[in-house]
Each structure stands twice: as structure tokens, then as C-alpha cells.
Amino acid sequence: MEEAGKKNTDDALERSIGMQRGPSSMEADALKSGPGKSDTYRIRFRPALDIFSQGRDVAVCLNELRSLGRCKIVAQTEDIPYLEELDPAICYLYWDAILTTNAGEDAVRKALSSSSEGSTLKIDVIDEEECANDDGAYKQLGEILLERGDLTPGDLEEILSSKKRIGEMLVEAGKVSREKVTSALIEQQYMRELRRRHNEAEFRSDVRATARGFNSSFNLLDEFVMAQARLVQAVLARNIPEFTSAAEEVKKIIEELRESTMSFRMMQIGT
Amino acid sequence: MINFDIEPVHGVGKLTFEGELTVKHGKEAREALTRALAEVDHVIIDVESATEIDTSCLQLFCSAHRTAERMKKKLNFSGILPYCLKNAMKVAGYDRHTGCGFDPDCRCLWIAR
């Protein structure tokens, strides 16, 4: 019975991640990042305790963070006290976020620094575009929690000596709150998904090029064809047998090259 | 405006919040939640007529829920949640599918809403 309960807890944690990564939203988020080098940041943002009474809206900062790129934000509620101890004007919440953006770390700081004085912000780059892992793998849950400072190495070793799932064991042992485990699992899933997409993009059979680069290649090809035509004409006019066959050969190859390059501009209709 | 009605037979109380539910009304809302939990075993929160809900309000409901769990009582929302609450949850990163450490029975207010 107890085992079943634990399994449900862990499954619920896994499910929570699965539900947060619908393919459509991932596509939309990926588009937000736009061109350029994107880095992925792990962010822990703790606003000043009195942010509510200052009349500032945390939601505005969080939305500003979202506007920078693909982003997953998790509210951490573990510090909220019981009603009799709660001061409604104090903010007991803090937030973990995973953000992939090409806007740079300064933009992240700027988005959250406007919240209020006295807030704390921790930003770590956890993935740089050019350093993406080849096999799409990402860190284990224990590693993520260690890096975040939510878990000590001693506690991790102690927990790893048994054979259950680490998230479940850490929560049961009271070493880490369930919210923190969930947040770390979200990071793990987010990064695996990001790297999987990165790998897929690398192995796709078609390529993407900028319109300007493409047009420039076409223009160069046109000039090449015209120069080649003049060269062939000059060779044929002089009737030099050694060059004639070579000129014919060059003409044939360039015509093929031209045809195949022009086909790049054709779009299939009805597919 | 906050109304609290008790259904004496079943020990169920309905707490209705209307209009703006922000930090300005935080103390009043906390008192109402405290009183409701003291008087009945099952508190139903009705926010269908709320027009504005901020992050401080989400925090207040969280606190009320964990207080109810400690008292072995029930606290949940009634009916369909208004857009302002759903939006506040989404923006504040409250959309979740697992409860917190204070919620052993997985009755979290925010699960799959």
C-alpha cells in the first residue's frame, strides 16, 4: 500500500513534467528565441519580502522573463506559513526558472532587477548552444539538486546507498522538499527535450539558409554562367581542338549546376 | 466583498469572495479564512465573482490549504475557476500536477485546474 503511494507520488512528479511540455507550446517557445546563439539559464529569483506592500507586481517581472525566450517558471511555495503566522503583505514565495534565450544574461538581470530592492537573483548558465551534448543526455536529478545548492553531497551519498528512485527517497527522508525535486525534474526534462531537438535539427536532411545568402549564390552563379559562355565562344572561334572538348565539357557541367541550383527555388505544390 | 455561509447539517461552509482580491484585502481575507476553518470541517471557496486576483492571494490560499490539512479539514474551490484566477496561476508558475510537502493526500488546490 505504502509502496503504491510512493509510486504514485513519483509518477505524479514525472507526469507534472510531461504535462508541461506539449509539442505545440514547445514549438511556439522555440520560435520566440529567434536567430542567434541561445544559452539556457537556471534562475532562482527571490523578491524582497515586502514587494507586495511596495505595490510592485511580481507577475510583471515573470512575464518579462518569459518574453525573452522559451521559459518554464515554477513557484516555490515551501516557505508559506500557516494562516495564523501569515502576514498577507509579505512575499514568502520564490521562483525557479529555466530560460533559453539569445538575449544574454544582462537582459535576464534587467527583467528581474526591476522588481524591487532587496531581491536576490542567482543565474547559472546550464547549457550553451555550441556545447550541447551529442547524445541528448542531461544531468541526473541528484547532480541538479547539488548544483542548485538544495542538497549536500553527504545527503546524496546517504540516499544513493538504497535502491529506490532518488526523488522519492529525498522527499521521504526530508532532505529536499517535494517542490524542489519537482523543479529539478522540470529542469532535467526541459534540457533533455532541448537537446533532443538540437540533435534532431542537426540530423535533418534539409537545411535552412538566409534569403540574402541564397540570392547572393544565385547572382554569382549567373555571372559564372555568362563568363563561361564568353570563354567557350572564344575557344570555339579560335578552333583549338585541345580546348574545344574541354570547353564543351565545362559548358555541360555548368548547365547541370545551373539547373540543379534553380530547382532550389521551386516549391512542391500539394504536399 | 466577503461572505461566509454555513450549512449547519453537513458542517460545510461556503466562503464567497467577490470583486478585487489583492494584497489590499489580504488581512480581511485571511481573517475570513481563519474563521471559516475554525467553524466548519469543510470550507468551499467560491471565487467565481472575483474580478482581480494577484500573487499574494495565491499565497494566501496556499496557506489556508496547508492550515486546513494540519487541522484535518477540507478546503477547496467550488465550480469553475474564473479567468483572473487561472491567469494568476499561470503567470505565477502555479500550474502544477503534484502537491507540496504539506499535502500528503494530494488535494492541492492547484492540481490540474
JSON list of N, CA and C in Angstrom, two decimals, chain A residues 12-13 15-16 19-20 52-53 57-59 62-63 66 72-84 86-93 95 178-179 182, chain B residues 23 26-27 30 33-34 37 54-56 58-60 62-64 66-68 70 89-104 106 110 112:
[
{"chain": "A", "resi": 12, "resn": "ALA", "atom": "N", "xyz": [3.42, 11.05, -10.22]},
{"chain": "A", "resi": 12, "resn": "ALA", "atom": "CA", "xyz": [2.81, 12.38, -10.30]},
{"chain": "A", "resi": 12, "resn": "ALA", "atom": "C", "xyz": [3.87, 13.42, -10.64]},
{"chain": "A", "resi": 13, "resn": "LEU", "atom": "N", "xyz": [5.06, 13.25, -10.05]},
{"chain": "A", "resi": 13, "resn": "LEU", "atom": "CA", "xyz": [6.15, 14.18, -10.35]},
{"chain": "A", "resi": 13, "resn": "LEU", "atom": "C", "xyz": [6.52, 14.10, -11.82]},
{"chain": "A", "resi": 15, "resn": "ARG", "atom": "N", "xyz": [4.64, 12.99, -14.20]},
{"chain": "A", "resi": 15, "resn": "ARG", "atom": "CA", "xyz": [3.52, 13.44, -15.01]},
{"chain": "A", "resi": 15, "resn": "ARG", "atom": "C", "xyz": [3.49, 14.97, -15.07]},
{"chain": "A", "resi": 16, "resn": "SER", "atom": "N", "xyz": [3.84, 15.58, -13.94]},
{"chain": "A", "resi": 16, "resn": "SER", "atom": "CA", "xyz": [3.79, 17.04, -13.88]},
{"chain": "A", "resi": 16, "resn": "SER", "atom": "C", "xyz": [4.70, 17.62, -14.95]},
{"chain": "A", "resi": 19, "resn": "MET", "atom": "N", "xyz": [3.17, 16.93, -18.59]},
{"chain": "A", "resi": 19, "resn": "MET", "atom": "CA", "xyz": [2.05, 17.80, -18.91]},
{"chain": "A", "resi": 19, "resn": "MET", "atom": "C", "xyz": [2.52, 19.20, -19.30]},
{"chain": "A", "resi": 20, "resn": "GLN", "atom": "N", "xyz": [3.72, 19.55, -18.87]},
{"chain": "A", "resi": 20, "resn": "GLN", "atom": "CA", "xyz": [4.17, 20.91, -19.11]},
{"chain": "A", "resi": 20, "resn": "GLN", "atom": "C", "xyz": [4.98, 21.06, -20.39]},
{"chain": "A", "resi": 52, "resn": "PHE", "atom": "N", "xyz": [5.08, 42.99, -2.08]},
{"chain": "A", "resi": 52, "resn": "PHE", "atom": "CA", "xyz": [3.63, 43.20, -2.23]},
{"chain": "A", "resi": 52, "resn": "PHE", "atom": "C", "xyz": [3.22, 44.56, -1.67]},
{"chain": "A", "resi": 53, "resn": "SER", "atom": "N", "xyz": [3.78, 44.89, -0.51]},
{"chain": "A", "resi": 53, "resn": "SER", "atom": "CA", "xyz": [3.38, 46.16, 0.12]},
{"chain": "A", "resi": 53, "resn": "SER", "atom": "C", "xyz": [3.98, 47.36, -0.60]},
{"chain": "A", "resi": 57, "resn": "ASP", "atom": "N", "xyz": [4.37, 44.51, -8.82]},
{"chain": "A", "resi": 57, "resn": "ASP", "atom": "CA", "xyz": [3.75, 43.27, -9.26]},
{"chain": "A", "resi": 57, "resn": "ASP", "atom": "C", "xyz": [4.80, 42.27, -9.76]},
{"chain": "A", "resi": 58, "resn": "VAL", "atom": "N", "xyz": [4.94, 41.18, -9.01]},
{"chain": "A", "resi": 58, "resn": "VAL", "atom": "CA", "xyz": [5.91, 40.16, -9.40]},
{"chain": "A", "resi": 58, "resn": "VAL", "atom": "C", "xyz": [5.56, 39.58, -10.76]},
{"chain": "A", "resi": 59, "resn": "ALA", "atom": "N", "xyz": [4.26, 39.50, -11.03]},
{"chain": "A", "resi": 59, "resn": "ALA", "atom": "CA", "xyz": [3.79, 38.90, -12.29]},
{"chain": "A", "resi": 59, "resn": "ALA", "atom": "C", "xyz": [4.38, 39.62, -13.50]},
{"chain": "A", "resi": 62, "resn": "LEU", "atom": "N", "xyz": [7.87, 38.35, -14.04]},
{"chain": "A", "resi": 62, "resn": "LEU", "atom": "CA", "xyz": [7.86, 36.98, -14.56]},
{"chain": "A", "resi": 62, "resn": "LEU", "atom": "C", "xyz": [7.48, 36.97, -16.04]},
{"chain": "A", "resi": 63, "resn": "ASN", "atom": "N", "xyz": [6.52, 37.82, -16.39]},
{"chain": "A", "resi": 63, "resn": "ASN", "atom": "CA", "xyz": [6.14, 37.90, -17.81]},
{"chain": "A", "resi": 63, "resn": "ASN", "atom": "C", "xyz": [7.25, 38.48, -18.66]},
{"chain": "A", "resi": 66, "resn": "ARG", "atom": "N", "xyz": [9.57, 35.73, -19.34]},
{"chain": "A", "resi": 66, "resn": "ARG", "atom": "CA", "xyz": [9.01, 34.85, -20.38]},
{"chain": "A", "resi": 66, "resn": "ARG", "atom": "C", "xyz": [9.21, 35.43, -21.77]},
{"chain": "A", "resi": 72, "resn": "LYS", "atom": "N", "xyz": [10.34, 28.18, -18.58]},
{"chain": "A", "resi": 72, "resn": "LYS", "atom": "CA", "xyz": [9.47, 27.42, -17.68]},
{"chain": "A", "resi": 72, "resn": "LYS", "atom": "C", "xyz": [9.68, 27.97, -16.27]},
{"chain": "A", "resi": 73, "resn": "ILE", "atom": "N", "xyz": [8.60, 28.41, -15.65]},
{"chain": "A", "resi": 73, "resn": "ILE", "atom": "CA", "xyz": [8.71, 29.03, -14.33]},
{"chain": "A", "resi": 73, "resn": "ILE", "atom": "C", "xyz": [7.93, 28.20, -13.31]},
{"chain": "A", "resi": 74, "resn": "VAL", "atom": "N", "xyz": [8.56, 27.96, -12.16]},
{"chain": "A", "resi": 74, "resn": "VAL", "atom": "CA", "xyz": [7.90, 27.19, -11.09]},
{"chain": "A", "resi": 74, "resn": "VAL", "atom": "C", "xyz": [7.93, 28.02, -9.81]},
{"chain": "A", "resi": 75, "resn": "ALA", "atom": "N", "xyz": [6.75, 28.25, -9.24]},
{"chain": "A", "resi": 75, "resn": "ALA", "atom": "CA", "xyz": [6.69, 28.96, -7.96]},
{"chain": "A", "resi": 75, "resn": "ALA", "atom": "C", "xyz": [7.07, 28.00, -6.85]},
{"chain": "A", "resi": 76, "resn": "GLN", "atom": "N", "xyz": [7.92, 28.44, -5.95]},
{"chain": "A", "resi": 76, "resn": "GLN", "atom": "CA", "xyz": [8.31, 27.63, -4.79]},
{"chain": "A", "resi": 76, "resn": "GLN", "atom": "C", "xyz": [7.53, 28.12, -3.58]},
{"chain": "A", "resi": 77, "resn": "THR", "atom": "N", "xyz": [6.70, 27.22, -3.04]},
{"chain": "A", "resi": 77, "resn": "THR", "atom": "CA", "xyz": [5.73, 27.63, -2.01]},
{"chain": "A", "resi": 77, "resn": "THR", "atom": "C", "xyz": [6.10, 27.15, -0.61]},
{"chain": "A", "resi": 78, "resn": "GLU", "atom": "N", "xyz": [7.26, 26.48, -0.49]},
{"chain": "A", "resi": 78, "resn": "GLU", "atom": "CA", "xyz": [7.54, 25.79, 0.77]},
{"chain": "A", "resi": 78, "resn": "GLU", "atom": "C", "xyz": [7.65, 26.71, 1.99]},
{"chain": "A", "resi": 79, "resn": "ASP", "atom": "N", "xyz": [7.97, 28.00, 1.78]},
{"chain": "A", "resi": 79, "resn": "ASP", "atom": "CA", "xyz": [8.15, 28.91, 2.92]},
{"chain": "A", "resi": 79, "resn": "ASP", "atom": "C", "xyz": [6.85, 29.56, 3.39]},
{"chain": "A", "resi": 80, "resn": "ILE", "atom": "N", "xyz": [5.75, 29.27, 2.70]},
{"chain": "A", "resi": 80, "resn": "ILE", "atom": "CA", "xyz": [4.48, 29.88, 3.11]},
{"chain": "A", "resi": 80, "resn": "ILE", "atom": "C", "xyz": [4.04, 29.28, 4.46]},
{"chain": "A", "resi": 81, "resn": "PRO", "atom": "N", "xyz": [3.81, 30.14, 5.46]},
{"chain": "A", "resi": 81, "resn": "PRO", "atom": "CA", "xyz": [3.43, 29.60, 6.78]},
{"chain": "A", "resi": 81, "resn": "PRO", "atom": "C", "xyz": [1.93, 29.32, 6.89]},
{"chain": "A", "resi": 82, "resn": "TYR", "atom": "N", "xyz": [1.54, 28.78, 8.04]},
{"chain": "A", "resi": 82, "resn": "TYR", "atom": "CA", "xyz": [0.11, 28.58, 8.30]},
{"chain": "A", "resi": 82, "resn": "TYR", "atom": "C", "xyz": [-0.56, 29.95, 8.47]},
{"chain": "A", "resi": 83, "resn": "LEU", "atom": "N", "xyz": [-1.89, 29.95, 8.38]},
{"chain": "A", "resi": 83, "resn": "LEU", "atom": "CA", "xyz": [-2.64, 31.22, 8.38]},
{"chain": "A", "resi": 83, "resn": "LEU", "atom": "C", "xyz": [-2.32, 32.13, 9.57]},
{"chain": "A", "resi": 84, "resn": "GLU", "atom": "N", "xyz": [-2.20, 31.53, 10.77]},
{"chain": "A", "resi": 84, "resn": "GLU", "atom": "CA", "xyz": [-2.00, 32.38, 11.96]},
{"chain": "A", "resi": 84, "resn": "GLU", "atom": "C", "xyz": [-0.64, 33.08, 11.96]},
{"chain": "A", "resi": 86, "resn": "LEU", "atom": "N", "xyz": [0.84, 33.96, 9.00]},
{"chain": "A", "resi": 86, "resn": "LEU", "atom": "CA", "xyz": [0.99, 34.62, 7.70]},
{"chain": "A", "resi": 86, "resn": "LEU", "atom": "C", "xyz": [0.69, 36.12, 7.75]},
{"chain": "A", "resi": 87, "resn": "ASP", "atom": "N", "xyz": [1.62, 36.89, 7.23]},
{"chain": "A", "resi": 87, "resn": "ASP", "atom": "CA", "xyz": [1.35, 38.31, 7.01]},
{"chain": "A", "resi": 87, "resn": "ASP", "atom": "C", "xyz": [1.07, 38.46, 5.52]},
{"chain": "A", "resi": 88, "resn": "PRO", "atom": "N", "xyz": [-0.16, 38.79, 5.13]},
{"chain": "A", "resi": 88, "resn": "PRO", "atom": "CA", "xyz": [-0.51, 38.82, 3.71]},
{"chain": "A", "resi": 88, "resn": "PRO", "atom": "C", "xyz": [0.32, 39.79, 2.88]},
{"chain": "A", "resi": 89, "resn": "ALA", "atom": "N", "xyz": [0.96, 40.75, 3.55]},
{"chain": "A", "resi": 89, "resn": "ALA", "atom": "CA", "xyz": [1.74, 41.75, 2.81]},
{"chain": "A", "resi": 89, "resn": "ALA", "atom": "C", "xyz": [3.17, 41.27, 2.53]},
{"chain": "A", "resi": 90, "resn": "ILE", "atom": "N", "xyz": [3.55, 40.13, 3.12]},
{"chain": "A", "resi": 90, "resn": "ILE", "atom": "CA", "xyz": [4.91, 39.61, 2.91]},
{"chain": "A", "resi": 90, "resn": "ILE", "atom": "C", "xyz": [4.90, 38.55, 1.82]},
{"chain": "A", "resi": 91, "resn": "CYS", "atom": "N", "xyz": [5.92, 38.59, 0.99]},
{"chain": "A", "resi": 91, "resn": "CYS", "atom": "CA", "xyz": [6.03, 37.58, -0.07]},
{"chain": "A", "resi": 91, "resn": "CYS", "atom": "C", "xyz": [6.90, 36.43, 0.42]},
{"chain": "A", "resi": 92, "resn": "TYR", "atom": "N", "xyz": [6.29, 35.28, 0.61]},
{"chain": "A", "resi": 92, "resn": "TYR", "atom": "CA", "xyz": [7.03, 34.10, 1.07]},
{"chain": "A", "resi": 92, "resn": "TYR", "atom": "C", "xyz": [7.47, 33.24, -0.12]},
{"chain": "A", "resi": 93, "resn": "LEU", "atom": "N", "xyz": [7.02, 33.61, -1.29]},
{"chain": "A", "resi": 93, "resn": "LEU", "atom": "CA", "xyz": [7.30, 32.81, -2.49]},
{"chain": "A", "resi": 93, "resn": "LEU", "atom": "C", "xyz": [8.66, 33.14, -3.08]},
{"chain": "A", "resi": 95, "resn": "TRP", "atom": "N", "xyz": [10.95, 31.88, -6.91]},
{"chain": "A", "resi": 95, "resn": "TRP", "atom": "CA", "xyz": [10.71, 31.22, -8.19]},
{"chain": "A", "resi": 95, "resn": "TRP", "atom": "C", "xyz": [11.97, 30.59, -8.77]},
{"chain": "A", "resi": 178, "resn": "ARG", "atom": "N", "xyz": [9.43, 18.51, -1.76]},
{"chain": "A", "resi": 178, "resn": "ARG", "atom": "CA", "xyz": [8.87, 17.96, -2.99]},
{"chain": "A", "resi": 178, "resn": "ARG", "atom": "C", "xyz": [8.89, 19.00, -4.11]},
{"chain": "A", "resi": 179, "resn": "GLU", "atom": "N", "xyz": [8.65, 20.28, -3.74]},
{"chain": "A", "resi": 179, "resn": "GLU", "atom": "CA", "xyz": [8.67, 21.34, -4.75]},
{"chain": "A", "resi": 179, "resn": "GLU", "atom": "C", "xyz": [10.03, 21.45, -5.42]},
{"chain": "A", "resi": 182, "resn": "THR", "atom": "N", "xyz": [10.54, 18.59, -7.76]},
{"chain": "A", "resi": 182, "resn": "THR", "atom": "CA", "xyz": [9.75, 18.81, -8.97]},
{"chain": "A", "resi": 182, "resn": "THR", "atom": "C", "xyz": [10.45, 19.81, -9.88]},
{"chain": "B", "resi": 23, "resn": "VAL", "atom": "N", "xyz": [-3.62, 42.19, -2.51]},
{"chain": "B", "resi": 23, "resn": "VAL", "atom": "CA", "xyz": [-2.94, 42.40, -1.23]},
{"chain": "B", "resi": 23, "resn": "VAL", "atom": "C", "xyz": [-3.67, 43.44, -0.36]},
{"chain": "B", "resi": 26, "resn": "GLY", "atom": "N", "xyz": [-5.88, 41.58, 1.80]},
{"chain": "B", "resi": 26, "resn": "GLY", "atom": "CA", "xyz": [-5.23, 40.37, 2.32]},
{"chain": "B", "resi": 26, "resn": "GLY", "atom": "C", "xyz": [-5.62, 40.05, 3.76]},
{"chain": "B", "resi": 27, "resn": "LYS", "atom": "N", "xyz": [-5.58, 41.08, 4.63]},
{"chain": "B", "resi": 27, "resn": "LYS", "atom": "CA", "xyz": [-5.87, 40.82, 6.06]},
{"chain": "B", "resi": 27, "resn": "LYS", "atom": "C", "xyz": [-7.30, 40.36, 6.25]},
{"chain": "B", "resi": 30, "resn": "ARG", "atom": "N", "xyz": [-7.66, 36.85, 5.05]},
{"chain": "B", "resi": 30, "resn": "ARG", "atom": "CA", "xyz": [-7.05, 35.89, 5.98]},
{"chain": "B", "resi": 30, "resn": "ARG", "atom": "C", "xyz": [-7.95, 35.65, 7.19]},
{"chain": "B", "resi": 33, "resn": "LEU", "atom": "N", "xyz": [-10.84, 33.41, 6.20]},
{"chain": "B", "resi": 33, "resn": "LEU", "atom": "CA", "xyz": [-10.42, 32.00, 6.03]},
{"chain": "B", "resi": 33, "resn": "LEU", "atom": "C", "xyz": [-10.18, 31.35, 7.39]},
{"chain": "B", "resi": 34, "resn": "THR", "atom": "N", "xyz": [-9.55, 32.09, 8.29]},
{"chain": "B", "resi": 34, "resn": "THR", "atom": "CA", "xyz": [-9.26, 31.55, 9.63]},
{"chain": "B", "resi": 34, "resn": "THR", "atom": "C", "xyz": [-10.57, 31.21, 10.35]},
{"chain": "B", "resi": 37, "resn": "LEU", "atom": "N", "xyz": [-12.36, 28.15, 8.80]},
{"chain": "B", "resi": 37, "resn": "LEU", "atom": "CA", "xyz": [-11.73, 26.87, 9.17]},
{"chain": "B", "resi": 37, "resn": "LEU", "atom": "C", "xyz": [-11.99, 26.52, 10.64]},
{"chain": "B", "resi": 54, "resn": "ASP", "atom": "N", "xyz": [-4.33, 38.58, -7.35]},
{"chain": "B", "resi": 54, "resn": "ASP", "atom": "CA", "xyz": [-2.89, 38.74, -7.54]},
{"chain": "B", "resi": 54, "resn": "ASP", "atom": "C", "xyz": [-2.10, 37.60, -6.88]},
{"chain": "B", "resi": 55, "resn": "THR", "atom": "N", "xyz": [-0.78, 37.68, -6.97]},
{"chain": "B", "resi": 55, "resn": "THR", "atom": "CA", "xyz": [0.08, 36.61, -6.45]},
{"chain": "B", "resi": 55, "resn": "THR", "atom": "C", "xyz": [-0.06, 36.46, -4.94]},
{"chain": "B", "resi": 56, "resn": "SER", "atom": "N", "xyz": [-0.28, 37.58, -4.23]},
{"chain": "B", "resi": 56, "resn": "SER", "atom": "CA", "xyz": [-0.40, 37.49, -2.77]},
{"chain": "B", "resi": 56, "resn": "SER", "atom": "C", "xyz": [-1.63, 36.66, -2.38]},
{"chain": "B", "resi": 58, "resn": "LEU", "atom": "N", "xyz": [-2.83, 34.08, -4.16]},
{"chain": "B", "resi": 58, "resn": "LEU", "atom": "CA", "xyz": [-2.49, 32.66, -4.37]},
{"chain": "B", "resi": 58, "resn": "LEU", "atom": "C", "xyz": [-1.76, 32.13, -3.13]},
{"chain": "B", "resi": 59, "resn": "GLN", "atom": "N", "xyz": [-0.86, 32.96, -2.63]},
{"chain": "B", "resi": 59, "resn": "GLN", "atom": "CA", "xyz": [-0.09, 32.60, -1.45]},
{"chain": "B", "resi": 59, "resn": "GLN", "atom": "C", "xyz": [-1.01, 32.41, -0.24]},
{"chain": "B", "resi": 60, "resn": "LEU", "atom": "N", "xyz": [-2.00, 33.27, -0.13]},
{"chain": "B", "resi": 60, "resn": "LEU", "atom": "CA", "xyz": [-2.96, 33.20, 0.99]},
{"chain": "B", "resi": 60, "resn": "LEU", "atom": "C", "xyz": [-3.77, 31.90, 0.91]},
{"chain": "B", "resi": 62, "resn": "CYS", "atom": "N", "xyz": [-2.84, 29.16, -0.52]},
{"chain": "B", "resi": 62, "resn": "CYS", "atom": "CA", "xyz": [-1.90, 28.06, -0.20]},
{"chain": "B", "resi": 62, "resn": "CYS", "atom": "C", "xyz": [-1.80, 27.89, 1.32]},
{"chain": "B", "resi": 63, "resn": "SER", "atom": "N", "xyz": [-1.65, 29.02, 1.99]},
{"chain": "B", "resi": 63, "resn": "SER", "atom": "CA", "xyz": [-1.52, 28.99, 3.45]},
{"chain": "B", "resi": 63, "resn": "SER", "atom": "C", "xyz": [-2.79, 28.41, 4.08]},
{"chain": "B", "resi": 64, "resn": "ALA", "atom": "N", "xyz": [-3.94, 28.83, 3.57]},
{"chain": "B", "resi": 64, "resn": "ALA", "atom": "CA", "xyz": [-5.21, 28.33, 4.11]},
{"chain": "B", "resi": 64, "resn": "ALA", "atom": "C", "xyz": [-5.32, 26.82, 3.89]},
{"chain": "B", "resi": 66, "resn": "ARG", "atom": "N", "xyz": [-2.86, 24.57, 3.55]},
{"chain": "B", "resi": 66, "resn": "ARG", "atom": "CA", "xyz": [-1.99, 23.77, 4.43]},
{"chain": "B", "resi": 66, "resn": "ARG", "atom": "C", "xyz": [-2.46, 23.86, 5.89]},
{"chain": "B", "resi": 67, "resn": "THR", "atom": "N", "xyz": [-3.10, 24.96, 6.25]},
{"chain": "B", "resi": 67, "resn": "THR", "atom": "CA", "xyz": [-3.67, 25.07, 7.60]},
{"chain": "B", "resi": 67, "resn": "THR", "atom": "C", "xyz": [-4.82, 24.06, 7.74]},
{"chain": "B", "resi": 68, "resn": "ALA", "atom": "N", "xyz": [-5.64, 23.96, 6.70]},
{"chain": "B", "resi": 68, "resn": "ALA", "atom": "CA", "xyz": [-6.75, 23.00, 6.72]},
{"chain": "B", "resi": 68, "resn": "ALA", "atom": "C", "xyz": [-6.22, 21.57, 6.82]},
{"chain": "B", "resi": 70, "resn": "ARG", "atom": "N", "xyz": [-3.48, 20.58, 8.17]},
{"chain": "B", "resi": 70, "resn": "ARG", "atom": "CA", "xyz": [-2.99, 20.36, 9.53]},
{"chain": "B", "resi": 70, "resn": "ARG", "atom": "C", "xyz": [-4.14, 20.10, 10.49]},
{"chain": "B", "resi": 89, "resn": "MET", "atom": "N", "xyz": [-2.57, 32.07, -11.74]},
{"chain": "B", "resi": 89, "resn": "MET", "atom": "CA", "xyz": [-1.84, 30.80, -11.52]},
{"chain": "B", "resi": 89, "resn": "MET", "atom": "C", "xyz": [-0.80, 30.58, -12.60]},
{"chain": "B", "resi": 90, "resn": "LYS", "atom": "N", "xyz": [-1.20, 30.81, -13.83]},
{"chain": "B", "resi": 90, "resn": "LYS", "atom": "CA", "xyz": [-0.32, 30.56, -14.96]},
{"chain": "B", "resi": 90, "resn": "LYS", "atom": "C", "xyz": [0.90, 31.49, -14.92]},
{"chain": "B", "resi": 91, "resn": "VAL", "atom": "N", "xyz": [0.62, 32.75, -14.69]},
{"chain": "B", "resi": 91, "resn": "VAL", "atom": "CA", "xyz": [1.71, 33.74, -14.68]},
{"chain": "B", "resi": 91, "resn": "VAL", "atom": "C", "xyz": [2.67, 33.48, -13.53]},
{"chain": "B", "resi": 92, "resn": "ALA", "atom": "N", "xyz": [2.13, 33.11, -12.37]},
{"chain": "B", "resi": 92, "resn": "ALA", "atom": "CA", "xyz": [2.98, 32.94, -11.19]},
{"chain": "B", "resi": 92, "resn": "ALA", "atom": "C", "xyz": [3.65, 31.56, -11.13]},
{"chain": "B", "resi": 93, "resn": "GLY", "atom": "N", "xyz": [3.48, 30.74, -12.15]},
{"chain": "B", "resi": 93, "resn": "GLY", "atom": "CA", "xyz": [4.11, 29.42, -12.15]},
{"chain": "B", "resi": 93, "resn": "GLY", "atom": "C", "xyz": [3.45, 28.48, -11.15]},
{"chain": "B", "resi": 94, "resn": "TYR", "atom": "N", "xyz": [2.14, 28.62, -10.96]},
{"chain": "B", "resi": 94, "resn": "TYR", "atom": "CA", "xyz": [1.40, 27.79, -10.02]},
{"chain": "B", "resi": 94, "resn": "TYR", "atom": "C", "xyz": [0.74, 26.59, -10.68]},
{"chain": "B", "resi": 95, "resn": "ASP", "atom": "N", "xyz": [0.82, 26.53, -12.00]},
{"chain": "B", "resi": 95, "resn": "ASP", "atom": "CA", "xyz": [0.16, 25.40, -12.67]},
{"chain": "B", "resi": 95, "resn": "ASP", "atom": "C", "xyz": [0.97, 24.15, -12.42]},
{"chain": "B", "resi": 96, "resn": "ARG", "atom": "N", "xyz": [0.46, 23.28, -11.61]},
{"chain": "B", "resi": 96, "resn": "ARG", "atom": "CA", "xyz": [1.23, 22.09, -11.24]},
{"chain": "B", "resi": 96, "resn": "ARG", "atom": "C", "xyz": [0.36, 20.85, -11.16]},
{"chain": "B", "resi": 97, "resn": "HIS", "atom": "N", "xyz": [1.03, 19.72, -11.07]},
{"chain": "B", "resi": 97, "resn": "HIS", "atom": "CA", "xyz": [0.31, 18.45, -11.09]},
{"chain": "B", "resi": 97, "resn": "HIS", "atom": "C", "xyz": [0.70, 17.56, -9.92]},
{"chain": "B", "resi": 98, "resn": "THR", "atom": "N", "xyz": [1.37, 18.15, -8.97]},
{"chain": "B", "resi": 98, "resn": "THR", "atom": "CA", "xyz": [1.70, 17.41, -7.76]},
{"chain": "B", "resi": 98, "resn": "THR", "atom": "C", "xyz": [1.62, 18.39, -6.59]},
{"chain": "B", "resi": 99, "resn": "GLY", "atom": "N", "xyz": [1.18, 17.90, -5.46]},
{"chain": "B", "resi": 99, "resn": "GLY", "atom": "CA", "xyz": [1.03, 18.78, -4.30]},
{"chain": "B", "resi": 99, "resn": "GLY", "atom": "C", "xyz": [2.35, 19.05, -3.62]},
{"chain": "B", "resi": 100, "resn": "CYS", "atom": "N", "xyz": [2.31, 19.91, -2.60]},
{"chain": "B", "resi": 100, "resn": "CYS", "atom": "CA", "xyz": [3.53, 20.24, -1.87]},
{"chain": "B", "resi": 100, "resn": "CYS", "atom": "C", "xyz": [3.71, 19.27, -0.70]},
{"chain": "B", "resi": 101, "resn": "GLY", "atom": "N", "xyz": [4.74, 19.52, 0.11]},
{"chain": "B", "resi": 101, "resn": "GLY", "atom": "CA", "xyz": [5.04, 18.63, 1.24]},
{"chain": "B", "resi": 101, "resn": "GLY", "atom": "C", "xyz": [3.98, 18.69, 2.33]},
{"chain": "B", "resi": 102, "resn": "PHE", "atom": "N", "xyz": [3.12, 19.72, 2.30]},
{"chain": "B", "resi": 102, "resn": "PHE", "atom": "CA", "xyz": [2.06, 19.85, 3.32]},
{"chain": "B", "resi": 102, "resn": "PHE", "atom": "C", "xyz": [0.80, 19.11, 2.88]},
{"chain": "B", "resi": 103, "resn": "ASP", "atom": "N", "xyz": [0.87, 18.47, 1.74]},
{"chain": "B", "resi": 103, "resn": "ASP", "atom": "CA", "xyz": [-0.33, 17.92, 1.12]},
{"chain": "B", "resi": 103, "resn": "ASP", "atom": "C", "xyz": [-0.17, 16.42, 0.84]},
{"chain": "B", "resi": 104, "resn": "PRO", "atom": "N", "xyz": [-0.12, 15.61, 1.90]},
{"chain": "B", "resi": 104, "resn": "PRO", "atom": "CA", "xyz": [0.17, 14.19, 1.70]},
{"chain": "B", "resi": 104, "resn": "PRO", "atom": "C", "xyz": [-0.88, 13.46, 0.88]},
{"chain": "B", "resi": 106, "resn": "CYS", "atom": "N", "xyz": [-2.54, 14.66, -1.63]},
{"chain": "B", "resi": 106, "resn": "CYS", "atom": "CA", "xyz": [-2.61, 15.20, -2.99]},
{"chain": "B", "resi": 106, "resn": "CYS", "atom": "C", "xyz": [-3.95, 15.89, -3.26]},
{"chain": "B", "resi": 110, "resn": "TRP", "atom": "N", "xyz": [-4.17, 23.55, -6.57]},
{"chain": "B", "resi": 110, "resn": "TRP", "atom": "CA", "xyz": [-3.73, 23.98, -7.90]},
{"chain": "B", "resi": 110, "resn": "TRP", "atom": "C", "xyz": [-3.55, 22.83, -8.87]},
{"chain": "B", "resi": 112, "resn": "ALA", "atom": "N", "xyz": [-3.99, 20.37, -11.65]},
{"chain": "B", "resi": 112, "resn": "ALA", "atom": "CA", "xyz": [-4.81, 20.18, -12.86]},
{"chain": "B", "resi": 112, "resn": "ALA", "atom": "C", "xyz": [-6.02, 21.09, -12.91]}
]
